[in-house]
Short mmCIF file of C-alpha atoms in Angstrom, two decimals:
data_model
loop_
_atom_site.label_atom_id
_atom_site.label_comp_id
_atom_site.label_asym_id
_atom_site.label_seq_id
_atom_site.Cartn_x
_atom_site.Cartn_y
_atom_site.Cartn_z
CA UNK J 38 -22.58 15.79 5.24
CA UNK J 39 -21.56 12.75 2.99
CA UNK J 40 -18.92 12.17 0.35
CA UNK J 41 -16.05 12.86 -0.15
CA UNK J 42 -14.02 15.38 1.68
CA UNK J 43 -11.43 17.16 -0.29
CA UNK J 44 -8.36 18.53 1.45
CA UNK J 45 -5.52 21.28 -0.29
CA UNK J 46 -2.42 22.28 1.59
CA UNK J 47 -0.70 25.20 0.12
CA UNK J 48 2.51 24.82 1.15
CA UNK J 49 6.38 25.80 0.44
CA UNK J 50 7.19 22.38 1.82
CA UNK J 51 5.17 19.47 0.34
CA UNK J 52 7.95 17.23 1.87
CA UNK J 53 6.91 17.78 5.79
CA UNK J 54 3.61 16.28 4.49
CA UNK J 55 3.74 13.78 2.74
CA UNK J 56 4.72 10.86 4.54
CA UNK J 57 2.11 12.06 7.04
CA UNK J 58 -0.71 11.82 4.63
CA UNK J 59 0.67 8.27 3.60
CA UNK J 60 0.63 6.98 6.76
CA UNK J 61 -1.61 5.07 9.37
CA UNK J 62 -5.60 6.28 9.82
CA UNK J 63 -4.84 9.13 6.79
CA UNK J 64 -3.53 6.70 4.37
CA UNK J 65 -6.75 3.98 5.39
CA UNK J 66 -9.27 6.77 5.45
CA UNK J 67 -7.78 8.10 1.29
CA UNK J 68 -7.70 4.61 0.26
CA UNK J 69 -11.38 3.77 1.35
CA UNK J 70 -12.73 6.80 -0.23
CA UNK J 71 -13.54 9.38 2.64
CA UNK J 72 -10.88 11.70 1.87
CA UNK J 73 -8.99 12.48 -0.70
CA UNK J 74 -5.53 14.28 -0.20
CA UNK J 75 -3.82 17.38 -2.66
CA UNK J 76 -0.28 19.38 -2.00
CA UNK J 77 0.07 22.75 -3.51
CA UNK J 78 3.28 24.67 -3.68
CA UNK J 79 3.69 28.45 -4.51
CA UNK J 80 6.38 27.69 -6.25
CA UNK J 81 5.14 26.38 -8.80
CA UNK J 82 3.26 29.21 -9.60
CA UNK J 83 6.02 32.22 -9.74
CA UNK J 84 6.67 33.51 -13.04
CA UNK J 85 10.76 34.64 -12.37
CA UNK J 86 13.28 32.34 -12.75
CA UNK J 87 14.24 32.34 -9.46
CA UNK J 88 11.18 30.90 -8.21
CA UNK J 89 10.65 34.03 -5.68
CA UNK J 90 7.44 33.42 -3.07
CA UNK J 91 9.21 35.85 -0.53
CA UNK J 92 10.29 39.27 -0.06
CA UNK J 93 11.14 41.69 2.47
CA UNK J 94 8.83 43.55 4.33
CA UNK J 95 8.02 47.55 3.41
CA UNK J 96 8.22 49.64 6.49
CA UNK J 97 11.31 47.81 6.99
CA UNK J 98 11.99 44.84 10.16
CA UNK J 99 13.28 41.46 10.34
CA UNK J 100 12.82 38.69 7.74
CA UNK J 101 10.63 38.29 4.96
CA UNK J 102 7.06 38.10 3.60
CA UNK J 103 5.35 35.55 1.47
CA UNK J 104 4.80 37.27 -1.73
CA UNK J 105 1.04 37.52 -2.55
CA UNK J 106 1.01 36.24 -6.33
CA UNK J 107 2.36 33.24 -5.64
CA UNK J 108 -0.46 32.44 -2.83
CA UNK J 109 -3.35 33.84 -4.54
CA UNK J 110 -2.73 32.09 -7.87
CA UNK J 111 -1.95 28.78 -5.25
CA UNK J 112 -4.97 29.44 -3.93
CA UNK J 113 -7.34 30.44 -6.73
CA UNK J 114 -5.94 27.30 -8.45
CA UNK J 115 -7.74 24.96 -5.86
CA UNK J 116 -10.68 27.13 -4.44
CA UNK J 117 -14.42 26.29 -5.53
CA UNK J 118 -17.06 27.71 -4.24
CA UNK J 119 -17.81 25.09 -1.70
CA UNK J 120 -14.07 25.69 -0.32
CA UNK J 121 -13.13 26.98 3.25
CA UNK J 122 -9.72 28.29 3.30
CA UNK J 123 -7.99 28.30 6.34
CA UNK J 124 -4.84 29.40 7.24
CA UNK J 125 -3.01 28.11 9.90
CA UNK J 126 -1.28 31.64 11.79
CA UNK J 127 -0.09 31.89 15.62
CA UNK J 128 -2.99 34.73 15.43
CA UNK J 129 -6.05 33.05 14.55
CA UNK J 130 -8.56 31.00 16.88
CA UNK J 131 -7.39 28.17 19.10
CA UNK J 132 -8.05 25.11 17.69
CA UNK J 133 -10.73 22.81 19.80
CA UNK J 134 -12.27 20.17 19.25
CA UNK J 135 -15.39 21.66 18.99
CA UNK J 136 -13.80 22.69 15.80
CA UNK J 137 -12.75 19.73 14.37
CA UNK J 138 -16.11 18.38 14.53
CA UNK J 139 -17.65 21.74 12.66
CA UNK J 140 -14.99 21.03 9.93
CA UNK J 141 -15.72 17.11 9.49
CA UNK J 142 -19.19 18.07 9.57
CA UNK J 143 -19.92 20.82 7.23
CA UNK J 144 -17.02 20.71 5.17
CA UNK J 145 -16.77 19.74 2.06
CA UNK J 146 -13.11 21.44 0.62
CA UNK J 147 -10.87 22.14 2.80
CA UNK J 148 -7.99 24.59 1.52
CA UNK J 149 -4.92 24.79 3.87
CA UNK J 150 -2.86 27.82 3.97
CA UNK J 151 0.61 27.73 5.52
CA UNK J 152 2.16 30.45 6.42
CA UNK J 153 6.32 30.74 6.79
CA UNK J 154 9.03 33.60 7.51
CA UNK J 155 7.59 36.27 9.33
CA UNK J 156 3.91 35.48 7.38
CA UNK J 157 1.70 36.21 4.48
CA UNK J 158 0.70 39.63 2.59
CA UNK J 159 -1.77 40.74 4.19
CA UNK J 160 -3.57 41.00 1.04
CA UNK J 161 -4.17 37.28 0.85
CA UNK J 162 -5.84 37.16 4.23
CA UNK J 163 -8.01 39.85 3.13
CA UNK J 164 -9.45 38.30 -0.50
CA UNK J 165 -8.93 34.91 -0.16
CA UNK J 166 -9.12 33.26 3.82
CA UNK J 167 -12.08 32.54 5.50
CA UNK J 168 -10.92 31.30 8.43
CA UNK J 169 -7.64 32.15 10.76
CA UNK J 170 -6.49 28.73 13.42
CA UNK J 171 -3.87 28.67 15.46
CA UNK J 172 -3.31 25.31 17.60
CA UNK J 173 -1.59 27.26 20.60
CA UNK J 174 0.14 29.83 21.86
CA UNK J 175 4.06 29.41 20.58
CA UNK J 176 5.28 29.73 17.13
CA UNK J 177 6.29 27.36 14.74
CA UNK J 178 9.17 27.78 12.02
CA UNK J 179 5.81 27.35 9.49
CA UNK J 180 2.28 26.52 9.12
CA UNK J 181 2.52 22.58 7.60
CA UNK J 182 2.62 21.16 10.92
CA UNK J 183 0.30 22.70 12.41
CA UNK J 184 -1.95 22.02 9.59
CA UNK J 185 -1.23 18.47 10.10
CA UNK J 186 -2.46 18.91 13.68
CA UNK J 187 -5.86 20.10 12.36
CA UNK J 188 -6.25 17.25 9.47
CA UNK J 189 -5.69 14.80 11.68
CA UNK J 190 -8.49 15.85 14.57
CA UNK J 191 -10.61 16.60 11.52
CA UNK J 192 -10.01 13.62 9.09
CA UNK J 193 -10.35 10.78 12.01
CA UNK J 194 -14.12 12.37 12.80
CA UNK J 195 -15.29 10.97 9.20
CA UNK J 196 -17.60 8.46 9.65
CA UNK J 197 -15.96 5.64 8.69
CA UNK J 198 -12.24 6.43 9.47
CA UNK J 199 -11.82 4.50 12.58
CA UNK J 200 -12.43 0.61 13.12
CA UNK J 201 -15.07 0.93 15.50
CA UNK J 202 -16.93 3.48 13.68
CA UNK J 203 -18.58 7.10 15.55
CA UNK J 204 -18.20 5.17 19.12
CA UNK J 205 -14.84 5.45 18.91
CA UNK J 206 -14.76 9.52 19.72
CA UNK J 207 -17.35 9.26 21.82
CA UNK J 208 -15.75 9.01 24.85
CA UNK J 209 -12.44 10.77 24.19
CA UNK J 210 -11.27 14.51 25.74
CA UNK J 211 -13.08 17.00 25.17
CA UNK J 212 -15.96 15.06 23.48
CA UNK J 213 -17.64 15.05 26.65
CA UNK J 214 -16.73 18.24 27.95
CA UNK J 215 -14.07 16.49 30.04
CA UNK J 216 -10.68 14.57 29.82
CA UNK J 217 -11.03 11.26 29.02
CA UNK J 218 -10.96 8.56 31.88
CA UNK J 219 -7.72 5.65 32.42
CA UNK J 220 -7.37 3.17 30.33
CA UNK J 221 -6.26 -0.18 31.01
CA UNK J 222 -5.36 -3.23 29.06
CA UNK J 223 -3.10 -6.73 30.26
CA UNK J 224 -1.49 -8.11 32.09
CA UNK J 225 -3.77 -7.09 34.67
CA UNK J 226 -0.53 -7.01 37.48
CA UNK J 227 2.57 -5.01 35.88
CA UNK J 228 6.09 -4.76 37.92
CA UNK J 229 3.16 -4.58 41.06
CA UNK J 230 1.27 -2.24 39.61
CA UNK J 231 -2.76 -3.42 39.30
CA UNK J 232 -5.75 -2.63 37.11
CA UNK J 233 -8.74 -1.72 39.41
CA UNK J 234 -10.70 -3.95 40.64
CA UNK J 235 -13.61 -2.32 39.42
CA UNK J 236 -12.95 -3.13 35.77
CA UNK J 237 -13.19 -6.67 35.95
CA UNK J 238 -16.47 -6.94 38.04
CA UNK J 239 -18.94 -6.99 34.70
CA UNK J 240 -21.31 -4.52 36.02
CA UNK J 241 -21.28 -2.15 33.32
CA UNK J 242 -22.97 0.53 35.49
CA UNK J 243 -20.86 0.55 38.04
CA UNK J 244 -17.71 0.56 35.09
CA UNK J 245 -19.35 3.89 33.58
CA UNK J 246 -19.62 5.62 37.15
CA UNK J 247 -16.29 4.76 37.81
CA UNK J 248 -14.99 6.03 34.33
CA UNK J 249 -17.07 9.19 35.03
CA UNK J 250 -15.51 9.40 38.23
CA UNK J 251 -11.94 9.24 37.22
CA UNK J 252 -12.35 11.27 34.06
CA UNK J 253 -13.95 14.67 36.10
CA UNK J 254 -10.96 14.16 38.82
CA UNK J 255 -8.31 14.29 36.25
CA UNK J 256 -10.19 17.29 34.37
CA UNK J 257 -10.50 19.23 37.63
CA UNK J 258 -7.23 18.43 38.27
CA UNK J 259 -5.44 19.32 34.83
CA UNK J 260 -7.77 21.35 33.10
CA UNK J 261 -10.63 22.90 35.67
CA UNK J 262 -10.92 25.25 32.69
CA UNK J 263 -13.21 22.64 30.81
CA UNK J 264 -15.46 22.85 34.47
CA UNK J 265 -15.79 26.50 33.91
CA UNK J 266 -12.84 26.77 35.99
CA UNK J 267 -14.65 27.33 39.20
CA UNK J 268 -13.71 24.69 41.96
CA UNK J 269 -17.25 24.74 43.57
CA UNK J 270 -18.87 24.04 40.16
CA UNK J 271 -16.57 21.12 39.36
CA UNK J 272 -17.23 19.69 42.77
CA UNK J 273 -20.50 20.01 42.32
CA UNK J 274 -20.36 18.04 39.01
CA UNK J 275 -18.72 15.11 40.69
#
């Protein structure tokens, strides 16, 4: 899809992102038009003087709750009906970047949701989320930088975004199905350590067998997962 892709964090903490977002490829790819960058706080929409976006959980346990008026009214303030709103939990779908490339694709407005204490009212997943990612199996302390995880894979996928255009992800992990292959730049000799041989012979054939080569032996030794995680198959592959 073209134009502009519009991306909302709802956040408590504004602050974790916004250096991030002013930075390196994000800050190139906002100031060349592809993407164009909003933080939301809860905060700012609670209507007691204390500014309350938590409380604690009925049925009793440990910590609290993100309140659900805060986050819908967050929400609601951003959402169109283009939007996908995703929010970033330890129990939704692991990230891939299958993914990524379904977001930068068909996406429009992205609306981020980030969760903190022990989570969000239920209620809010219910009427308001579309979409539940998690980027792995651990826990963070809350949902911004996780969110950063997935703007990054997502934003960098524009067309446009990187120098050397859409053959710069072409190659990468997990574009191909595998991890990518070594990478090697000068001085060709390093404290005795030397760039293959291979590399410098010009035969670009013989370069992209080699590459091929090298990237399904590090997948089938890292991640024979990506081979269908059967040894025979990924030896078969080679």
């Amino acid at each position: 899809m073209n134009g502009v892709l519009k991306i909302d964090v709802v956040t408590l903490f504004p602050g974790m992102l916004s250096g991030f977002l002013e930075e390196s490829m994000m800050k190139r790819a906002a100031a060349a038009g592809l993407v164009e960058f909003s933080l939301v706080n809860p905060r700012d929409f609670t209507t007691d003087k204390h500014n309350t976006t938590d409380d604690r959980p009925f049925g009793g346990g440990p910590g609290m709750v993100m309140k659900c008026e805060p986050l819908f009214a967050a929400i609601e303030s951003v959402k169109t009906p283009e939007s996908r709103v995703v929010l970033m939990t330890p129990s939704g779908k692991t990230f891939r970047q299958a993914d990524a490339r379904r977001l930068a694709d068909d996406c429009r407005h992205l609306v981020f949701v980030c969760g903190h204490y022990e989570g969000i009212d239920e209620r809010v997943r219910e009427a308001l989320v579309d979409e539940e990612i998690s980027i792995g199996d651990y826990v963070l302390t809350n949902g911004a930088l996780s969110a950063a995880v997935v703007i990054d894979a997502v934003v960098r996928l524009l067309p446009g975004a990187l120098g050397a255009g859409e053959i710069a992800t072409e190659d990468e992990s997990f574009s191909s199905g595998m991890l990518e292959f070594p990478q090697y730049t000068r001085p060709p000799e390093f404290r005795g350590m030397k760039v293959p041989e291979i590399l410098f012979s010009g035969d670009h054939g013989k370069i992209a067998q080699w590459r091929r080569e090298q990237a399904l032996e590090r997948t089938r030794e890292r991640r024979a997962d990506l081979l269908g995680g059967d040894p025979e198959i990924a030896e078969n592959n080679a």
